[in-house]
Coordinates of C-alpha atoms in Angstrom, one line a residue:
Chain A
M5 CA 0.0 0.0 0.0
E6 CA 2.7 2.4 1.0
Q7 CA 4.6 1.7 -2.2
V8 CA 1.5 2.5 -4.2
L9 CA 1.2 5.8 -2.4
I10 CA 4.9 6.6 -2.9
Y11 CA 4.7 5.7 -6.6
F12 CA 1.6 7.9 -6.9
S13 CA 3.2 10.9 -5.2
E14 CA 6.4 10.5 -7.2
N15 CA 4.5 10.4 -10.5
R16 CA 1.4 12.4 -9.7
E17 CA 2.0 15.0 -12.4
A18 CA 2.3 12.3 -15.0
I19 CA -0.7 10.4 -13.7
F20 CA -2.8 13.6 -13.7
I21 CA -1.8 14.5 -17.2
I22 CA -2.5 11.0 -18.5
L23 CA -5.9 10.7 -16.9
L24 CA -7.1 14.2 -17.8
S25 CA -5.9 13.7 -21.4
I26 CA -7.7 10.5 -21.7
F27 CA -11.0 12.1 -20.6
L28 CA -10.4 15.0 -22.9
G29 CA -9.8 12.6 -25.8
I30 CA -13.0 10.7 -25.0
E31 CA -14.9 13.9 -24.6
V32 CA -13.8 15.5 -27.8
I33 CA -14.4 12.4 -30.0
S34 CA -17.6 11.0 -28.5
N35 CA -20.1 13.2 -30.4
V36 CA -18.6 13.1 -33.9
P37 CA -20.8 12.6 -36.9
S38 CA -19.6 9.6 -38.9
V39 CA -19.1 11.9 -41.9
L40 CA -16.0 13.3 -40.1
H41 CA -14.5 10.0 -38.9
T42 CA -11.9 9.7 -41.6
P43 CA -10.7 13.4 -41.5
L44 CA -10.7 13.2 -37.8
M45 CA -8.6 10.1 -37.8
S46 CA -6.2 11.7 -40.2
G47 CA -6.0 14.9 -38.1
A48 CA -5.3 12.9 -34.9
N49 CA -2.7 11.0 -36.9
A50 CA -1.0 14.2 -37.8
I51 CA -0.9 15.3 -34.2
S52 CA 0.7 12.1 -33.2
G53 CA 3.6 13.3 -35.4
V54 CA 4.5 15.4 -32.3
I55 CA 7.1 12.7 -31.9
I56 CA 9.1 15.0 -34.3
I57 CA 10.1 17.0 -31.2
G58 CA 11.8 13.9 -29.8
G59 CA 13.6 13.5 -33.2
I60 CA 14.7 17.2 -33.1
I61 CA 16.0 16.8 -29.5
L62 CA 17.8 13.6 -30.5
L63 CA 19.4 15.1 -33.7
G64 CA 19.9 18.5 -32.1
H65 CA 22.4 17.1 -29.6
A66 CA 24.0 14.5 -31.9
D67 CA 27.7 14.9 -32.7
L68 CA 27.9 15.9 -36.3
S69 CA 31.7 15.6 -36.5
E70 CA 31.6 11.9 -37.0
F71 CA 29.3 9.4 -38.6
S72 CA 27.3 7.7 -35.9
L73 CA 24.3 5.6 -35.3
E74 CA 22.8 8.5 -33.3
L75 CA 23.2 10.7 -36.4
V76 CA 21.6 8.3 -38.8
L77 CA 18.7 7.4 -36.4
G78 CA 18.2 11.1 -35.6
I79 CA 17.9 12.1 -39.2
M80 CA 15.5 9.2 -39.9
A81 CA 13.4 10.1 -36.8
V82 CA 13.1 13.7 -37.9
L83 CA 12.3 12.7 -41.5
F84 CA 9.7 10.2 -40.4
G85 CA 8.1 12.7 -38.0
T86 CA 8.0 15.4 -40.6
L87 CA 6.3 13.0 -43.1
N88 CA 3.7 12.2 -40.5
V89 CA 3.1 15.9 -39.6
A90 CA 3.2 17.4 -43.1
G91 CA 1.5 14.6 -44.9
G92 CA -1.1 14.2 -42.2
F93 CA -2.2 17.8 -42.1
V94 CA -2.2 18.1 -45.9
V95 CA -4.2 15.0 -46.4
T96 CA -6.8 16.1 -43.8
D97 CA -7.0 19.5 -45.4
R98 CA -7.6 18.0 -48.8
M99 CA -10.4 15.9 -47.5
L100 CA -12.0 18.8 -45.8
N101 CA -11.7 21.0 -48.8
M102 CA -14.0 18.8 -50.7
F103 CA -16.8 19.3 -48.2
K104 CA -16.3 23.0 -48.3
K105 CA -16.4 23.4 -52.1
N106 CA -19.6 21.5 -52.3
K107 CA -21.3 23.5 -49.5
K108 CA -20.9 26.7 -51.6
G109 CA -22.0 25.1 -54.9
Chain B
M18 CA 20.7 34.5 -9.8
F19 CA 22.8 31.9 -11.6
G20 CA 21.5 30.5 -14.8
N21 CA 18.8 33.0 -15.1
T22 CA 18.8 33.0 -18.9
I23 CA 18.5 29.2 -19.0
Q24 CA 15.5 29.3 -16.7
Y25 CA 13.9 32.1 -18.7
G26 CA 14.2 30.2 -22.0
K27 CA 12.9 27.0 -20.4
T28 CA 9.8 28.8 -19.1
I29 CA 9.0 30.2 -22.5
L30 CA 9.5 26.8 -24.0
D31 CA 7.2 25.2 -21.5
F32 CA 4.7 27.9 -22.0
S33 CA 4.8 27.4 -25.8
Y34 CA 4.3 23.6 -25.2
L35 CA 1.2 24.5 -23.2
V36 CA -0.2 26.6 -26.0
A37 CA 0.6 23.9 -28.5
A38 CA -1.2 21.3 -26.4
I39 CA -4.2 23.6 -26.1
L40 CA -4.1 24.1 -29.9
F41 CA -4.2 20.3 -30.4
V42 CA -7.2 19.9 -28.2
V43 CA -9.1 22.9 -29.7
G44 CA -8.1 21.8 -33.2
L45 CA -9.5 18.3 -32.7
K46 CA -12.6 19.7 -31.1
L47 CA -13.2 22.0 -34.1
L48 CA -12.4 19.0 -36.4
S49 CA -15.4 17.2 -35.0
K50 CA -17.9 19.6 -36.5
P51 CA -18.4 20.0 -40.2
E52 CA -18.6 23.8 -40.2
S53 CA -15.3 24.3 -38.3
A54 CA -13.4 21.2 -39.4
K55 CA -11.0 23.0 -41.7
R56 CA -10.1 25.6 -39.2
G57 CA -9.6 22.9 -36.6
N58 CA -7.0 21.3 -38.8
L59 CA -5.2 24.6 -39.3
W60 CA -5.1 25.3 -35.5
A61 CA -3.7 21.9 -34.8
A62 CA -1.0 22.4 -37.5
A63 CA -0.2 25.8 -36.0
G64 CA 0.2 24.2 -32.6
M65 CA 2.7 21.7 -34.2
L66 CA 4.6 24.5 -35.9
L67 CA 4.9 26.4 -32.7
A68 CA 6.2 23.4 -30.8
I69 CA 8.7 22.7 -33.5
V70 CA 10.1 26.2 -33.8
T71 CA 10.3 26.9 -30.1
T72 CA 12.0 23.5 -29.5
L73 CA 14.6 24.4 -32.2
I74 CA 15.4 27.8 -30.6
L75 CA 14.9 27.2 -26.9
H76 CA 15.7 23.6 -26.2
R77 CA 18.5 22.9 -23.7
D78 CA 19.8 19.5 -22.8
N79 CA 20.5 18.4 -19.2
S80 CA 23.8 20.2 -19.1
G81 CA 22.2 23.4 -20.4
N82 CA 23.6 23.3 -23.9
N83 CA 21.3 24.6 -26.6
I84 CA 21.1 23.0 -30.0
P85 CA 24.2 24.1 -32.0
L86 CA 23.7 26.1 -35.2
T87 CA 25.1 23.4 -37.4
N88 CA 22.6 20.9 -36.0
T89 CA 19.8 23.4 -36.4
I90 CA 20.7 23.7 -40.1
V91 CA 20.8 19.9 -40.5
I92 CA 17.4 19.6 -38.8
I93 CA 15.8 22.3 -40.9
A94 CA 17.2 20.7 -44.0
V95 CA 15.7 17.3 -43.1
I96 CA 12.4 18.9 -42.1
S97 CA 12.3 20.8 -45.4
V98 CA 12.9 17.6 -47.4
G99 CA 10.2 15.8 -45.3
T100 CA 7.7 18.5 -45.7
V101 CA 8.1 18.7 -49.5
V102 CA 8.0 15.0 -50.0
G103 CA 5.2 14.5 -47.5
S104 CA 2.9 17.2 -48.8
V105 CA 3.6 16.4 -52.5
I106 CA 2.6 12.7 -52.0
A107 CA -0.4 13.9 -49.9
R108 CA -1.5 16.3 -52.7
R109 CA -1.1 13.8 -55.5
V110 CA -2.8 10.8 -54.0
K111 CA -6.3 9.9 -55.3
M112 CA -9.2 10.3 -52.9
T113 CA -10.0 6.6 -53.1
A114 CA -6.5 5.9 -51.8
M115 CA -6.9 8.1 -48.7
P116 CA -7.2 5.3 -46.2
Q117 CA -3.9 3.8 -47.2
M118 CA -2.3 7.2 -47.2
V119 CA -3.4 7.8 -43.6
S120 CA -2.0 4.4 -42.8
F121 CA 1.3 5.2 -44.4
Y122 CA 1.7 8.4 -42.5
N123 CA 0.8 6.6 -39.3
A124 CA 3.6 4.2 -40.0
T125 CA 6.1 7.0 -40.3
G126 CA 5.0 8.4 -36.9
G127 CA 5.3 5.0 -35.2
G128 CA 8.7 4.5 -36.8
A129 CA 10.0 7.8 -35.5
S130 CA 8.9 6.9 -32.0
A131 CA 10.6 3.5 -32.3
L132 CA 13.9 5.1 -33.5
V133 CA 13.9 7.7 -30.7
A134 CA 13.3 5.1 -28.1
L135 CA 16.0 2.8 -29.7
M136 CA 18.5 5.6 -29.4
E137 CA 17.6 6.9 -26.0
F138 CA 17.5 3.6 -24.2
S139 CA 21.3 3.4 -23.9
N140 CA 21.5 7.1 -22.9
L141 CA 22.7 7.0 -19.3
K142 CA 20.8 10.1 -18.4
N143 CA 17.6 8.4 -19.3
T144 CA 15.8 7.5 -16.0
S145 CA 12.7 5.9 -17.4
P146 CA 13.7 2.6 -19.1
L147 CA 10.2 1.1 -18.8
V148 CA 8.5 3.9 -20.9
T149 CA 11.4 3.9 -23.3
L150 CA 10.9 0.2 -24.0
L151 CA 7.2 0.6 -24.2
G152 CA 7.7 3.4 -26.7
L153 CA 10.0 1.1 -28.7
I154 CA 7.6 -1.8 -28.7
I155 CA 4.4 0.2 -29.4
G156 CA 6.1 2.4 -32.0
S157 CA 7.5 -0.6 -33.8
I158 CA 4.2 -2.5 -33.9
A159 CA 2.5 0.7 -35.2
F160 CA 5.2 1.0 -37.9
S161 CA 5.2 -2.5 -39.3
G162 CA 1.5 -3.0 -38.7
S163 CA 0.6 0.2 -40.5
M164 CA 2.9 -0.6 -43.4
I165 CA 1.2 -4.0 -43.8
A166 CA -2.2 -2.2 -43.7
Y167 CA -0.9 0.2 -46.3
G168 CA 0.1 -2.7 -48.6
K169 CA -3.2 -4.5 -48.0
L170 CA -5.4 -1.5 -48.8
N171 CA -3.2 -0.9 -51.9
G172 CA -3.9 -4.4 -53.0
K173 CA -0.2 -5.3 -52.9
I174 CA -0.5 -7.7 -49.9
K175 CA -3.1 -10.4 -49.6
D176 CA -4.7 -11.7 -46.4
W177 CA -2.7 -14.5 -44.9
K178 CA -4.5 -16.6 -42.4
S179 CA -3.5 -19.7 -40.6
P180 CA -4.9 -21.2 -37.4
A181 CA -1.4 -21.5 -36.0
M182 CA -0.9 -17.8 -36.2
K183 CA -2.9 -17.2 -33.1
Y184 CA -0.4 -19.3 -31.1
V185 CA 2.6 -17.8 -32.9
N186 CA 1.4 -14.3 -32.0
L187 CA 0.7 -15.2 -28.4
L188 CA 4.2 -16.7 -28.2
M189 CA 5.8 -13.6 -29.6
L190 CA 3.8 -11.4 -27.3
A191 CA 5.0 -13.5 -24.3
L192 CA 8.6 -13.2 -25.6
I193 CA 8.3 -9.4 -25.9
V194 CA 6.9 -9.1 -22.3
G195 CA 9.6 -11.6 -21.1
I196 CA 12.5 -9.7 -22.6
T197 CA 11.2 -6.4 -21.4
A198 CA 10.8 -7.7 -17.9
F199 CA 14.3 -9.2 -18.0
M200 CA 15.9 -6.0 -19.3
L201 CA 14.3 -4.0 -16.5
V202 CA 15.0 -6.4 -13.6
A203 CA 18.2 -8.3 -14.5
E204 CA 21.4 -6.9 -13.1
S205 CA 23.9 -9.4 -14.3
P206 CA 24.8 -8.9 -18.0
I207 CA 24.3 -12.5 -19.2
V208 CA 23.4 -11.1 -22.5
A209 CA 24.5 -7.7 -23.7
P210 CA 21.7 -5.1 -23.4
E211 CA 22.2 -4.1 -27.0
I212 CA 21.4 -7.6 -28.2
L213 CA 18.3 -7.7 -26.1
L214 CA 17.3 -4.2 -27.2
Y215 CA 17.6 -5.1 -30.9
S216 CA 15.8 -8.4 -30.5
L217 CA 13.0 -6.6 -28.9
F218 CA 12.9 -4.1 -31.8
A219 CA 12.9 -7.0 -34.3
L220 CA 10.3 -9.0 -32.5
S221 CA 8.0 -6.0 -32.2
L222 CA 8.3 -5.4 -35.9
V223 CA 7.5 -9.0 -36.8
Y224 CA 4.7 -8.9 -34.3
G225 CA 3.2 -5.9 -36.0
V226 CA 3.3 -7.8 -39.4
F227 CA 1.7 -10.9 -37.9
F228 CA -0.9 -8.9 -36.1
V229 CA -2.3 -7.2 -39.2
M230 CA -1.7 -10.0 -41.7
P231 CA -4.9 -12.0 -41.0
I232 CA -7.2 -9.0 -40.8
G233 CA -9.1 -8.1 -43.9
G234 CA -12.0 -6.4 -45.5
A235 CA -14.0 -4.0 -43.4
D236 CA -12.1 -4.7 -40.3
M237 CA -9.1 -2.8 -41.8
P238 CA -10.3 0.7 -40.8
V239 CA -10.7 -0.5 -37.2
V240 CA -7.2 -1.8 -37.2
I241 CA -5.8 1.4 -38.8
S242 CA -7.6 3.5 -36.2
L243 CA -6.2 1.2 -33.4
L244 CA -2.7 1.5 -34.8
N245 CA -3.2 5.3 -35.0
S246 CA -3.9 5.4 -31.3
F247 CA -0.8 3.2 -30.8
T248 CA 1.3 5.8 -32.5
G249 CA -0.1 8.5 -30.2
I250 CA 0.8 6.4 -27.1
A251 CA 4.3 5.7 -28.5
A252 CA 4.8 9.4 -28.9
A253 CA 3.6 10.0 -25.4
M254 CA 6.1 7.4 -24.1
A255 CA 8.9 9.2 -25.9
G256 CA 7.6 12.4 -24.3
F257 CA 8.3 10.9 -20.9
I258 CA 11.9 10.3 -21.9
Y259 CA 12.4 14.0 -22.4
D260 CA 9.9 15.1 -19.8
N261 CA 8.2 17.0 -22.7
Q262 CA 4.6 18.0 -21.9
A263 CA 3.6 18.7 -25.5
M264 CA 4.6 15.2 -26.5
I265 CA 3.0 13.6 -23.5
L266 CA -0.3 15.5 -23.7
G267 CA -0.5 15.3 -27.5
G268 CA 0.3 11.6 -27.6
I269 CA -2.0 10.5 -24.8
F270 CA -4.8 12.7 -26.2
V271 CA -4.5 11.1 -29.7
G272 CA -4.2 7.7 -28.1
A273 CA -7.4 8.2 -26.1
A274 CA -9.3 9.8 -29.0
G275 CA -8.1 7.0 -31.4
T276 CA -9.2 4.3 -29.0
I277 CA -12.7 5.8 -28.7
L278 CA -12.9 6.2 -32.5
T279 CA -11.9 2.5 -32.8
L280 CA -14.6 1.5 -30.4
L281 CA -17.2 3.6 -32.2
M282 CA -16.3 1.9 -35.5
C283 CA -16.6 -1.5 -33.8
K284 CA -20.0 -0.5 -32.4
A285 CA -21.2 0.6 -35.9
M286 CA -20.6 -2.9 -37.1
N287 CA -21.8 -4.5 -33.9
R288 CA -18.4 -6.2 -33.4
S289 CA -16.2 -6.4 -30.4
L290 CA -12.6 -5.2 -30.7
L291 CA -11.4 -8.5 -29.6
S292 CA -13.1 -10.3 -32.5
V293 CA -11.6 -7.9 -34.9
I294 CA -8.1 -8.5 -33.5
I295 CA -8.5 -12.3 -33.5
G296 CA -10.1 -12.1 -36.9
A297 CA -12.9 -14.6 -36.3
F298 CA -15.3 -12.9 -38.7
G299 CA -14.0 -13.0 -42.2
G300 CA -13.2 -16.1 -44.1
G301 CA -14.5 -19.7 -43.9
G302 CA -16.6 -20.4 -40.8
A303 CA -19.6 -18.3 -41.5
A304 CA -20.3 -19.7 -44.9
A305 CA -21.0 -23.2 -43.5
G306 CA -24.7 -22.8 -43.0
E307 CA -25.3 -21.8 -46.6
K308 CA -28.6 -22.6 -48.1
E309 CA -30.4 -22.2 -51.4
M310 CA -32.1 -18.9 -51.3
G311 CA -34.1 -18.7 -54.5
T312 CA -33.4 -17.5 -57.9
I313 CA -31.5 -14.5 -59.1
K314 CA -33.3 -12.2 -61.5
E315 CA -31.4 -10.0 -63.9
I316 CA -32.5 -6.7 -65.4
S317 CA -31.5 -5.3 -68.7
L318 CA -29.9 -1.9 -69.0
S319 CA -32.8 -0.5 -70.9
D320 CA -35.4 -1.7 -68.4
A321 CA -33.3 -0.3 -65.6
S322 CA -33.0 3.1 -67.3
V323 CA -36.8 3.3 -67.9
L324 CA -37.5 2.3 -64.3
L325 CA -35.1 5.0 -63.0
N326 CA -36.3 7.7 -65.4
Y327 CA -39.9 7.3 -64.4
S328 CA -39.3 7.1 -60.7
K329 CA -40.1 9.8 -58.2
K330 CA -37.7 8.9 -55.6
V331 CA -34.4 7.1 -56.0
V332 CA -32.0 6.2 -53.2
I333 CA -28.4 5.2 -54.1
I334 CA -26.7 3.0 -51.6
P335 CA -23.0 3.1 -52.3
G336 CA -20.5 0.6 -51.0
Y337 CA -16.9 -0.4 -51.3
G338 CA -17.4 -1.7 -54.8
L339 CA -18.2 1.8 -56.0
A340 CA -14.9 3.1 -54.5
A341 CA -13.0 0.2 -55.9
A342 CA -14.3 0.8 -59.4
Q343 CA -13.7 4.6 -58.9
A344 CA -17.2 5.0 -60.1
Q345 CA -18.2 8.0 -57.9
H346 CA -17.9 10.5 -60.7
V347 CA -20.2 8.6 -63.1
C348 CA -22.5 8.0 -60.2
S349 CA -22.7 11.7 -59.6
E350 CA -23.4 12.3 -63.3
L351 CA -26.2 9.8 -63.2
D352 CA -27.6 11.6 -60.2
K353 CA -27.4 15.0 -61.9
L354 CA -29.2 13.6 -65.0
L355 CA -32.0 12.1 -63.0
T356 CA -32.4 15.2 -60.9
E357 CA -32.7 17.2 -64.1
R358 CA -35.5 14.9 -65.1
G359 CA -37.4 15.6 -61.9
V360 CA -36.3 12.5 -60.0
E361 CA -35.4 13.0 -56.3
V362 CA -32.0 11.4 -55.7
K363 CA -30.5 10.8 -52.4
Y364 CA -27.6 8.7 -51.1
A365 CA -27.9 6.4 -48.1
I366 CA -24.6 6.4 -46.2
H367 CA -24.0 3.5 -43.9
P368 CA -21.5 4.3 -41.1
V369 CA -18.9 1.9 -42.4
A370 CA -19.5 2.3 -46.2
G371 CA -16.3 2.6 -48.1
R372 CA -13.0 1.7 -46.5
M373 CA -13.3 3.9 -43.4
P374 CA -16.2 5.5 -41.6
G375 CA -16.9 8.7 -43.5
H376 CA -14.8 7.6 -46.4
M377 CA -17.8 7.4 -48.7
N378 CA -18.8 11.0 -47.9
V379 CA -15.3 12.1 -48.9
L380 CA -15.4 10.2 -52.1
L381 CA -18.9 11.5 -53.1
A382 CA -17.9 15.0 -52.1
E383 CA -15.0 14.7 -54.4
A384 CA -17.4 13.8 -57.2
D385 CA -19.4 17.0 -56.6
V386 CA -22.3 15.3 -54.9
P387 CA -23.9 18.0 -52.8
Y388 CA -23.5 17.5 -49.1
E389 CA -27.3 17.7 -48.5
K390 CA -27.9 14.7 -50.6
L391 CA -25.9 12.4 -48.4
V392 CA -28.3 11.0 -45.8
E393 CA -27.1 9.0 -42.9
M394 CA -28.6 5.5 -42.3
D395 CA -30.8 6.4 -39.3
E396 CA -32.5 9.2 -41.3
I397 CA -33.0 7.4 -44.6
N398 CA -34.4 4.2 -43.2
P399 CA -37.9 5.5 -42.3
D400 CA -38.0 6.9 -45.8
M401 CA -37.2 3.7 -47.6
P402 CA -40.9 2.5 -48.0
N403 CA -41.6 5.6 -50.0
T404 CA -38.6 5.0 -52.2
D405 CA -39.3 3.9 -55.8
V406 CA -35.9 2.4 -56.6
A407 CA -33.0 1.6 -54.3
I408 CA -29.8 1.2 -56.3
I409 CA -27.2 -0.7 -54.4
I410 CA -23.7 -0.1 -56.0
G411 CA -21.0 -2.4 -54.7
A412 CA -22.5 -2.7 -51.3
N413 CA -23.2 -6.1 -49.7
D414 CA -23.3 -6.5 -46.0
V415 CA -24.6 -3.0 -45.2
V416 CA -27.9 -4.0 -46.8
N417 CA -28.0 -7.7 -45.7
P418 CA -31.3 -8.4 -44.0
A419 CA -29.7 -11.3 -42.1
A420 CA -28.5 -8.6 -39.7
I421 CA -32.2 -8.2 -38.7
D422 CA -33.7 -11.6 -39.4
D423 CA -31.1 -14.3 -38.7
P424 CA -29.8 -14.5 -35.1
S425 CA -27.3 -17.2 -36.2
S426 CA -25.7 -14.8 -38.7
P427 CA -22.3 -13.3 -37.7
I428 CA -23.6 -9.8 -38.6
Y429 CA -26.8 -10.2 -36.7
G430 CA -27.5 -7.0 -34.8
M431 CA -25.4 -4.8 -37.1
P432 CA -27.5 -1.8 -38.2
I433 CA -28.2 -1.9 -41.9
I434 CA -29.8 0.2 -44.6
N435 CA -33.3 -1.1 -45.1
A436 CA -33.1 -1.5 -48.9
R437 CA -35.7 -4.2 -49.0
E438 CA -38.4 -1.8 -47.9
A439 CA -38.0 0.1 -51.2
K440 CA -40.5 -0.7 -54.0
N441 CA -37.8 -1.8 -56.4
I442 CA -34.3 -2.8 -55.8
I443 CA -31.5 -2.8 -58.4
V444 CA -28.2 -4.3 -57.3
M445 CA -25.0 -3.6 -59.2
K446 CA -22.3 -6.2 -58.6
R447 CA -19.4 -7.7 -60.4
G448 CA -20.6 -11.2 -59.7
M449 CA -22.2 -13.3 -57.0
G450 CA -19.2 -13.0 -54.7
K451 CA -20.0 -12.4 -51.1
G452 CA -19.0 -9.4 -49.1
Y453 CA -16.2 -9.3 -46.6
A454 CA -18.4 -11.0 -44.1
A455 CA -18.6 -14.0 -46.5
I456 CA -22.3 -14.4 -45.8
E457 CA -25.1 -15.0 -48.3
N458 CA -27.4 -12.0 -48.8
S459 CA -31.0 -13.0 -49.1
L460 CA -31.8 -9.5 -50.5
F461 CA -30.3 -10.5 -53.8
Y462 CA -32.9 -13.3 -54.1
H463 CA -35.8 -11.1 -53.1
D464 CA -38.9 -10.7 -55.4
K465 CA -38.3 -7.0 -55.7
T466 CA -34.6 -7.3 -56.5
R467 CA -33.1 -7.2 -60.0
M468 CA -29.4 -7.7 -60.6
L469 CA -27.1 -5.7 -63.0
F470 CA -23.9 -7.6 -63.2
G471 CA -20.6 -5.9 -64.2
D472 CA -18.0 -3.4 -63.2
A473 CA -19.8 -0.5 -61.4
K474 CA -18.2 2.3 -63.5
D475 CA -18.9 0.5 -66.8
T476 CA -22.5 -0.3 -65.9
L477 CA -23.2 3.2 -64.6
Q478 CA -21.7 4.7 -67.8
K479 CA -24.0 2.5 -70.0
L480 CA -27.0 3.3 -67.8
L481 CA -26.2 6.9 -68.2
S482 CA -26.2 6.9 -72.0
E483 CA -29.4 4.7 -72.0
I484 CA -31.2 7.3 -69.9
K485 CA -29.9 10.1 -72.1
N486 CA -31.4 8.4 -75.1
L487 CA -34.9 8.1 -73.6

């Protein structure tokens, strides 16, 4: 019991963030019309590209003077993350554009 | 005070992460309403841009070093390449290929998480080995799984089922858990940690492949959505490594939203997530109780065109076959022609029509079908008895009355579009093949039903010119 409490107090910020984000995620999605499921999935997908920050930190502190695994993986991580972010937002935008155009016409 | 400037920068950075996280939440919230969806996407993108730029300028590592200029240049170069490549592919891809595109970009996100975790695990300053390994495992599964999903939706990879697979998967999962536990607990280096780390990486990749391989048909969107939430969770795990609030919040948020979306999709098909994952639905089993259902009656193109031309109310029920044949444009033309002749045309959209929920709406919107004509299942069903002709184009299971009548059917309980209530039913199909659920559809043998066999695009084209000649 004590260990559980210690663990909780040591990690309480993380636990708060996780739980609140979960509720937030549920709350935001629960009333979505099915028309928007695919664009929404794609938009959420683009946001998960936030991992790019991890890639930037990794590559940002990599030693550039020599060829290393860190350098290669860092470049790949940033590249993958960018593809996820840029591609994701553009794809979502394209899907949504189609709805918009037709609403006018 | 010492280190004042460092503190100052860090506070601004943290603040900008907070703003970015809020933008993500507001963005997704706006994305969930049709009127504001486009704005929502832009807000989320702005949040991402803010987080990226402030990280580049203000990030300090544990010893207080900022990102050196040369590294910044390299990063910006890589980001530029990625942005150009990513958006060019995204702009060129056809609308019918959207689901595989989403899956592909999901794979890249998962891959990035896996790479970051792979690199950071051996970093001595890293104090959270558990989340690092979780990030590696989840990210790798999301990467390889999404790649397989991409290949499958593209038609490059076929389903691959075997009863033994269930056990192989369980064994792999047990191995993954075992190695993870060993790496966290074991003190004595019997095996080098690097070897364990790379075996874990490899195992997770293979597991992702095996996990998605047997899943097919309409279960694919569910899996893509699930893998999407995996990617979010993997990004959050990587966020814990760097104690980065934007990554943690954004990742968990996407993970939760993705999981709910996954469950919503399952609910629309009356399936449990577990049965999707195990893949008990598609394939052999269900076809066992097959019985003779009556005779199929065909209709000629000219009869069909006359019937349509002199109807008052026509409801088009599009399905995956329409998307596969890329027939949405011809379909829209037919709709316009009929509307000109005074026929009221509507589209009945089943929640899982197409390859993803809402995918059919996107496809039809692309083909200039007015938004108002797309009617969701619950609204169109009461109207079906007043409908003169229901045209079913490449849809199968979403109109199968077995979902209402036959408690032994695997799709029993799934809400369907009540096509059989219409006065006449025309079914466009390539042949008598069954839908993804591999169950007979008694609707095709119904007295009111007439079949029009052939490729949807081709048939619609011919129908269009027949009606023009009337």
